[in-house]
Structures are given as C-alpha cells and as structure tokens.
Amino acid sequence: MADPYSDLGAQDTALQERIATAMEVRCLEPAQIAIRKAYMENLRLPKGARALELGSGTGHVTRDLLELAGAATAHGIEPSPVMVARAQKSFGDDDRLSFDIGDAKNTGFESETFDLVLMHTLLCHSLDLKTLFKRPSAF
C-alpha cells in the first residue's frame, strides 16, 4: 500500500480530513507535546529568528517554533489544502504565524530566508530525500 502522506495534497478531501483529525489528536497528546518540548527548548535561535516548517500539517508544531523554540515568526508549508485550512483556523489570529499550500521541494523562498528549517515528520514520508535539498551530495 502506498503512503498517502507522501502525496497528501493529491488525496481525496475525505481522506485528508480524516488524517487531519488524527494529526490534531496526536499533536495534543501529552507524550507528543513532551517530545517536541524536549528538543525545541534546547534550540538556540538568534533574536528575531524566522523559522520554517516543511510538512506543517495542522500547524501545531509550527506554533511550537514560537512557543518552545523562541522564533519570532514561523511559517508552515504543507501540500494538503485541508491541513492548511485547519492550521489557519486554529492559529490564524497570531500574526507571527503563516501557512501556505506548497511543496517542500520547491518552496519559492530564497536561500537563507530562515534561521531554522524543521521537518518534524516529513522525512519519513519522502520517497527521494535528495530532491529536498539543493546539495544532494550531503547524503
């Protein structure tokens, strides 16, 4: 069976909705919150840092970049319109956060736009990791 997360934006809306609901439940689990807190609180970002999450889902981890990692602003890119709509509904009142439908392989951002790029759960669903990075020789 193919991984629906590897091309989530192409899945039917009903499946995207079910996955979004499951992701929101998982993001709110105390164990998941503790995991994110454990690694994000140790990040040392410069004052005014801009953060980007690739594969931002429903936006909870992107918001954590502000609350736990200390980023001044955070942006999420996600291929699923359903996920982006949920992120905007949940966190759209915070002007430090923004979310767009997009592709991690081609964000449209210039190099060095962000101080931190996070892929919390993206890599396990990427079929070809080398296409995510400009310098595939790093592998």
XYZ file of N, CA, C and O in Angstrom:
556
model
N 0.849 -1.184 0.000
C 0.000 0.000 0.000
C 0.891 1.243 0.000
O 1.848 1.343 0.756
N 0.552 2.183 -0.832
C 1.305 3.436 -0.922
C 1.063 4.289 0.321
O 0.025 4.201 0.964
N 2.023 5.116 0.644
C 1.936 6.020 1.783
C 1.127 7.249 1.368
O 1.618 8.065 0.583
N -0.082 7.431 1.883
C -0.885 8.598 1.476
C -0.253 9.921 1.886
O -0.497 10.948 1.273
N 0.598 9.910 2.905
C 1.265 11.128 3.354
C 2.299 11.621 2.341
O 2.629 12.794 2.322
N 2.821 10.704 1.525
C 3.870 11.100 0.580
C 3.342 12.013 -0.517
O 4.123 12.708 -1.158
N 2.041 12.039 -0.720
C 1.416 12.940 -1.693
C 0.047 13.350 -1.155
O -0.975 13.184 -1.818
N 0.033 13.861 0.054
C -1.214 14.125 0.767
C -2.126 15.099 0.039
O -3.339 14.928 0.026
N -1.555 16.103 -0.590
C -2.372 17.084 -1.297
C -3.157 16.503 -2.458
O -4.161 17.069 -2.888
N -2.731 15.353 -2.964
C -3.414 14.712 -4.089
C -4.497 13.731 -3.643
O -5.249 13.219 -4.479
N -4.584 13.478 -2.350
C -5.586 12.534 -1.845
C -6.963 13.192 -1.838
O -7.092 14.414 -1.821
N -8.009 12.367 -1.822
C -9.360 12.939 -1.802
C -9.578 13.677 -0.482
O -8.945 13.394 0.534
N -10.463 14.645 -0.521
C -10.696 15.542 0.616
C -11.116 14.781 1.863
O -10.675 15.112 2.970
N -11.938 13.751 1.702
C -12.393 12.986 2.869
C -11.213 12.336 3.590
O -11.147 12.345 4.821
N -10.269 11.779 2.846
C -9.088 11.173 3.459
C -8.227 12.249 4.123
O -7.743 12.059 5.244
N -8.054 13.380 3.466
C -7.289 14.472 4.073
C -7.923 14.918 5.391
O -7.218 15.190 6.362
N -9.240 14.980 5.433
C -9.948 15.372 6.658
C -9.711 14.362 7.773
O -9.450 14.744 8.921
N -9.786 13.058 7.447
C -9.556 12.030 8.466
C -8.131 12.094 8.994
O -7.900 11.980 10.204
N -7.184 12.282 8.103
C -5.792 12.370 8.522
C -5.561 13.630 9.354
O -4.861 13.603 10.368
N -6.168 14.741 8.957
C -6.027 15.989 9.714
C -6.561 15.829 11.137
O -5.937 16.281 12.104
N -7.694 15.171 11.270
C -8.263 14.937 12.599
C -7.327 14.081 13.441
O -7.061 14.389 14.611
N -6.788 13.020 12.845
C -5.855 12.156 13.571
C -4.591 12.919 13.964
O -4.075 12.748 15.085
N -4.098 13.768 13.069
C -2.894 14.543 13.375
C -3.145 15.517 14.523
O -2.280 15.701 15.390
N -4.305 16.153 14.528
C -4.615 17.089 15.605
C -4.683 16.371 16.953
O -4.175 16.877 17.951
N -5.297 15.193 16.970
C -5.372 14.418 18.210
C -3.963 14.058 18.680
O -3.621 14.217 19.852
N -3.129 13.583 17.761
C -1.761 13.191 18.111
C -0.961 14.393 18.617
O -0.210 14.285 19.590
N -1.105 15.540 17.988
C -0.346 16.730 18.393
C -0.684 17.180 19.803
O 0.133 17.830 20.457
N -1.872 16.860 20.262
C -2.307 17.291 21.593
C -2.033 16.256 22.680
O -2.274 16.529 23.853
N -1.539 15.082 22.307
C -1.212 14.057 23.296
C -0.052 14.546 24.174
O 0.947 15.066 23.657
N -0.148 14.364 25.481
C 0.931 14.808 26.367
C 2.304 14.255 25.987
O 3.303 14.975 26.076
N 2.378 13.011 25.548
C 3.676 12.431 25.172
C 4.263 13.150 23.964
O 5.474 13.405 23.915
N 3.432 13.487 22.993
C 3.914 14.209 21.816
C 4.366 15.620 22.177
O 5.379 16.103 21.680
N 3.621 16.270 23.028
C 3.998 17.617 23.476
C 5.342 17.554 24.194
O 6.221 18.396 23.970
N 5.533 16.541 25.042
C 6.795 16.397 25.774
C 7.969 16.157 24.829
O 9.058 16.707 25.037
N 7.755 15.369 23.781
C 8.818 15.114 22.799
C 9.221 16.416 22.120
O 10.406 16.735 22.017
N 8.235 17.174 21.657
C 8.545 18.439 20.976
C 9.231 19.416 21.932
O 10.198 20.083 21.569
N 8.735 19.488 23.141
C 9.330 20.385 24.130
C 10.783 20.001 24.399
O 11.654 20.876 24.483
N 11.058 18.716 24.511
C 12.405 18.244 24.834
C 13.436 18.683 23.799
O 14.546 19.067 24.158
N 13.091 18.640 22.530
C 14.106 19.040 21.552
C 14.029 20.504 21.166
O 15.042 21.107 20.855
N 12.878 21.113 21.217
C 12.791 22.516 20.814
C 13.332 23.477 21.859
O 13.889 24.521 21.515
N 13.170 23.152 23.116
C 13.654 24.056 24.153
C 15.178 24.150 24.182
O 15.722 25.088 24.747
N 15.845 23.219 23.550
C 17.309 23.253 23.505
C 17.849 23.999 22.289
O 19.064 24.159 22.164
N 16.986 24.451 21.433
C 17.431 25.223 20.275
C 17.845 26.618 20.736
O 17.214 27.206 21.616
N 18.878 27.134 20.132
C 19.347 28.487 20.456
C 19.236 29.330 19.198
O 20.108 29.303 18.331
N 18.139 30.041 19.090
C 17.890 30.862 17.908
C 18.281 32.309 18.175
O 18.131 32.802 19.298
N 18.736 33.008 17.150
C 19.060 34.423 17.339
C 17.783 35.247 17.552
O 16.690 34.830 17.175
N 17.958 36.394 18.159
C 16.825 37.290 18.362
C 16.198 37.622 17.010
O 16.901 37.874 16.031
N 14.883 37.588 16.940
C 14.180 37.886 15.701
C 14.195 36.746 14.693
O 13.904 36.951 13.520
N 14.519 35.546 15.135
C 14.666 34.397 14.233
C 13.374 34.086 13.480
O 12.279 34.192 14.025
N 13.572 33.692 12.231
C 12.479 33.251 11.374
C 12.619 31.740 11.196
O 13.698 31.244 10.895
N 11.512 31.023 11.384
C 11.532 29.565 11.285
C 10.556 29.096 10.220
O 9.539 29.739 9.965
N 10.881 27.978 9.611
C 10.054 27.363 8.576
C 9.867 25.900 8.919
O 10.831 25.205 9.239
N 8.623 25.438 8.861
C 8.367 24.007 8.987
C 7.873 23.487 7.644
O 6.886 23.981 7.100
N 8.556 22.490 7.138
C 8.142 21.821 5.903
C 7.290 20.629 6.294
O 7.663 19.833 7.145
N 6.122 20.514 5.668
C 5.184 19.469 6.046
C 4.510 19.826 7.357
O 4.468 19.047 8.301
N 3.951 21.029 7.419
C 3.462 21.606 8.678
C 2.125 21.061 9.159
O 1.702 21.393 10.271
N 1.469 20.245 8.375
C 0.218 19.640 8.837
C -0.774 20.668 9.334
O -1.024 21.680 8.687
N -1.311 20.411 10.510
C -2.355 21.275 11.065
C -1.805 22.444 11.879
O -2.566 23.174 12.507
N -0.489 22.622 11.875
C 0.111 23.832 12.417
C 0.590 23.803 13.851
O 1.220 24.757 14.305
N 0.338 22.739 14.585
C 0.712 22.706 15.996
C 2.224 22.793 16.203
O 2.689 23.516 17.092
N 2.977 22.068 15.407
C 4.433 22.090 15.561
C 4.987 23.438 15.107
O 5.908 23.977 15.729
N 4.408 24.008 14.064
C 4.836 25.331 13.609
C 4.623 26.351 14.724
O 5.498 27.185 14.990
N 3.511 26.265 15.398
C 3.262 27.158 16.537
C 4.280 26.920 17.648
O 4.743 27.849 18.306
N 4.653 25.663 17.848
C 5.672 25.357 18.863
C 6.998 26.044 18.568
O 7.773 26.319 19.481
N 7.271 26.312 17.303
C 8.512 27.019 16.965
C 8.547 28.399 17.618
O 9.609 28.907 17.955
N 7.388 28.985 17.813
C 7.301 30.265 18.528
C 7.379 30.043 20.038
O 8.189 30.657 20.725
N 6.522 29.168 20.521
C 6.334 28.991 21.958
C 7.487 28.247 22.629
O 7.859 28.578 23.749
N 8.048 27.245 21.975
C 9.091 26.430 22.599
C 10.495 26.772 22.123
O 11.433 26.758 22.906
N 10.637 27.052 20.826
C 11.968 27.304 20.274
C 12.355 28.779 20.325
O 13.520 29.119 20.175
N 11.387 29.660 20.495
C 11.688 31.075 20.615
C 11.821 31.835 19.306
O 12.382 32.926 19.275
N 11.288 31.286 18.230
C 11.308 32.011 16.954
C 10.405 33.232 17.054
O 9.396 33.225 17.755
N 10.768 34.286 16.344
C 9.941 35.498 16.306
C 8.764 35.313 15.356
O 7.668 35.813 15.607
N 9.019 34.601 14.256
C 7.969 34.272 13.303
C 8.177 32.834 12.840
O 9.294 32.315 12.859
N 7.086 32.208 12.413
C 7.174 30.840 11.899
C 6.203 30.698 10.735
O 5.091 31.231 10.759
N 6.658 29.980 9.728
C 5.870 29.760 8.515
C 5.798 28.262 8.262
O 6.793 27.554 8.419
N 4.629 27.784 7.890
C 4.447 26.376 7.568
C 4.103 26.192 6.107
O 3.312 26.954 5.556
N 4.714 25.198 5.492
C 4.389 24.812 4.116
C 3.884 23.385 4.151
O 4.525 22.504 4.736
N 2.764 23.164 3.523
C 2.073 21.883 3.572
C 1.354 21.658 2.244
O 0.722 22.577 1.738
N 1.436 20.451 1.657
C 0.768 20.213 0.373
C -0.748 20.040 0.469
O -1.449 20.176 -0.533
N -1.273 19.760 1.640
C -2.705 19.487 1.787
C -3.494 20.759 2.069
O -3.317 21.397 3.114
N -4.404 21.119 1.177
C -5.259 22.292 1.439
C -6.084 22.144 2.716
O -6.323 23.126 3.415
N -6.480 20.931 3.033
C -7.259 20.682 4.250
C -6.423 20.995 5.489
O -6.888 21.652 6.422
N -5.189 20.538 5.487
C -4.304 20.789 6.629
C -4.042 22.286 6.797
O -4.084 22.814 7.911
N -3.774 22.970 5.693
C -3.503 24.409 5.759
C -4.736 25.155 6.267
O -4.617 26.048 7.114
N -5.911 24.769 5.817
C -7.136 25.411 6.298
C -7.312 25.212 7.799
O -7.693 26.140 8.521
N -7.001 24.018 8.270
C -7.105 23.760 9.718
C -6.078 24.586 10.492
O -6.373 25.120 11.557
N -4.860 24.658 9.979
C -3.824 25.453 10.650
C -4.247 26.922 10.717
O -4.105 27.573 11.760
N -4.775 27.432 9.615
C -5.201 28.830 9.585
C -6.379 29.067 10.529
O -6.445 30.093 11.199
N -7.282 28.101 10.612
C -8.424 28.234 11.524
C -7.956 28.218 12.981
O -8.419 29.013 13.796
N -7.034 27.326 13.299
C -6.563 27.195 14.682
C -5.645 28.335 15.116
O -5.689 28.763 16.263
N -4.790 28.805 14.191
C -3.731 29.730 14.588
C -3.698 31.018 13.765
O -2.754 31.797 13.888
N -4.700 31.251 12.953
C -4.720 32.407 12.075
C -4.790 33.742 12.780
O -4.494 34.779 12.182
N -5.133 33.742 14.055
C -5.210 35.008 14.790
C -3.845 35.464 15.308
O -3.711 36.555 15.849
N -2.819 34.645 15.124
C -1.468 35.002 15.561
C -0.680 35.495 14.350
O -0.324 34.708 13.475
N -0.413 36.787 14.286
C 0.246 37.352 13.097
C 1.717 36.953 12.974
O 2.364 37.262 11.983
N 2.244 36.244 13.962
C 3.611 35.724 13.861
C 3.667 34.409 13.079
O 4.736 33.948 12.712
N 2.490 33.833 12.831
C 2.387 32.559 12.133
C 1.761 32.736 10.761
O 0.853 33.550 10.588
N 2.231 31.950 9.799
C 1.599 31.924 8.478
C 1.725 30.513 7.914
O 2.647 29.770 8.260
N 0.786 30.160 7.066
C 0.738 28.823 6.471
C 0.368 28.942 5.003
O -0.500 29.740 4.643
N 1.043 28.153 4.175
C 0.757 28.132 2.745
C 0.713 26.708 2.230
O 1.438 25.835 2.729
N -0.093 26.512 1.213
C -0.069 25.264 0.464
C 1.185 25.304 -0.393
O 1.442 26.306 -1.068
N 1.982 24.266 -0.329
C 3.205 24.273 -1.109
C 3.932 22.949 -1.067
O 3.472 21.977 -0.474
N 5.082 22.954 -1.694
C 5.902 21.767 -1.863
C 7.265 21.991 -1.214
O 7.944 22.969 -1.525
N 7.668 21.093 -0.359
C 8.958 21.215 0.324
C 10.121 21.203 -0.657
O 11.186 21.735 -0.351
N 9.922 20.615 -1.814
C 10.998 20.535 -2.801
C 11.206 21.851 -3.534
O 12.244 22.077 -4.131
N 10.210 22.714 -3.491
C 10.289 23.990 -4.197
C 9.467 25.016 -3.421
O 8.328 25.296 -3.770
N 10.071 25.592 -2.394
C 9.335 26.495 -1.510
C 9.125 27.880 -2.096
O 8.222 28.593 -1.680
N 9.982 28.271 -3.027
C 9.911 29.621 -3.568
C 10.659 30.648 -2.734
O 10.727 31.810 -3.105
N 11.222 30.233 -1.610
C 11.975 31.145 -0.766
C 13.437 31.176 -1.201
O 13.995 30.173 -1.614
N 14.047 32.341 -1.074
C 15.470 32.491 -1.350
C 16.282 31.765 -0.275
O 15.819 31.599 0.853
N 17.500 31.404 -0.612
C 18.405 30.818 0.377
C 18.585 31.786 1.537
O 18.573 33.004 1.358
N 18.731 31.244 2.717
C 18.993 31.991 3.935
C 17.846 32.907 4.358
O 18.049 33.866 5.107
N 16.637 32.609 3.903
C 15.462 33.360 4.337
C 15.126 33.043 5.790
O 14.646 33.904 6.519
N 15.405 31.815 6.195
C 15.032 31.358 7.533
C 16.271 30.998 8.348
O 17.275 30.537 7.814
N 16.151 31.192 9.656
C 17.226 30.821 10.575
C 17.147 29.341 10.944
O 18.148 28.747 11.340
N 15.962 28.766 10.834
C 15.743 27.368 11.185
C 14.726 26.777 10.229
O 13.699 27.398 9.951
N 15.012 25.592 9.733
C 14.057 24.830 8.933
C 13.844 23.505 9.650
O 14.798 22.791 9.952
N 12.589 23.198 9.934
C 12.237 21.988 10.667
C 11.395 21.081 9.780
O 10.511 21.546 9.058
N 11.685 19.804 9.857
C 10.884 18.781 9.183
C 10.522 17.760 10.245
O 11.163 16.722 10.360
N 9.542 18.075 11.056
C 9.194 17.266 12.226
C 8.827 15.832 11.835
O 9.313 14.893 12.437
N 7.970 15.659 10.864
C 7.593 14.301 10.439
C 7.627 14.140 8.923
O 7.079 13.186 8.392
N 8.278 15.011 8.233
C 8.282 14.972 6.770
C 9.192 13.895 6.201
O 8.815 13.184 5.275
N 10.381 13.762 6.719
C 11.380 12.901 6.091
C 10.942 11.445 5.978
O 11.273 10.774 5.007
N 10.181 10.954 6.935
C 9.769 9.557 6.870
C 8.768 9.302 5.744
O 8.513 8.152 5.394
N 8.235 10.352 5.143
C 7.280 10.193 4.049
C 7.844 10.639 2.705
O 7.134 10.647 1.704
N 9.104 11.015 2.688
C 9.728 11.470 1.450
C 10.387 10.291 0.753
O 11.270 9.636 1.294
N 9.934 10.019 -0.450
C 10.451 8.876 -1.199
C 11.871 9.100 -1.681
O 12.650 8.172 -1.786
N 12.218 10.340 -2.002
C 13.552 10.643 -2.500
C 14.098 11.842 -1.737
O 13.872 12.987 -2.116
N 14.802 11.572 -0.665
C 15.302 12.647 0.193
C 16.201 13.616 -0.549
O 16.229 14.801 -0.242
N 16.931 13.143 -1.532
C 17.867 14.016 -2.235
C 17.163 15.168 -2.940
O 17.745 16.232 -3.115
N 15.906 15.003 -3.311
C 15.200 16.082 -4.008
C 14.790 17.205 -3.059
O 14.406 18.272 -3.510
N 14.893 16.986 -1.752
C 14.526 18.028 -0.797
C 15.636 19.046 -0.581
O 15.415 20.116 -0.047
N 16.848 18.696 -0.981
C 17.988 19.543 -0.669
C 18.716 19.962 -1.937
O 18.814 19.206 -2.890
N 19.244 21.171 -1.921
C 19.980 21.680 -3.090
C 21.303 20.949 -3.261
O 21.809 20.848 -4.354
N 21.884 20.462 -2.171
C 23.174 19.784 -2.240
C 22.998 18.302 -1.907
O 23.299 17.862 -0.813
N 22.491 17.507 -2.862
C 22.246 16.090 -2.562
C 23.529 15.333 -2.227
O 23.484 14.241 -1.710
N 24.686 15.923 -2.500
C 25.938 15.241 -2.167
C 26.108 15.112 -0.659
O 26.961 14.383 -0.191
N 25.267 15.814 0.115
C 25.327 15.691 1.560
C 24.922 14.298 2.026
O 25.162 13.932 3.155
N 24.333 13.526 1.161
C 23.928 12.163 1.516
C 25.019 11.231 1.145
O 25.177 10.403 0.547
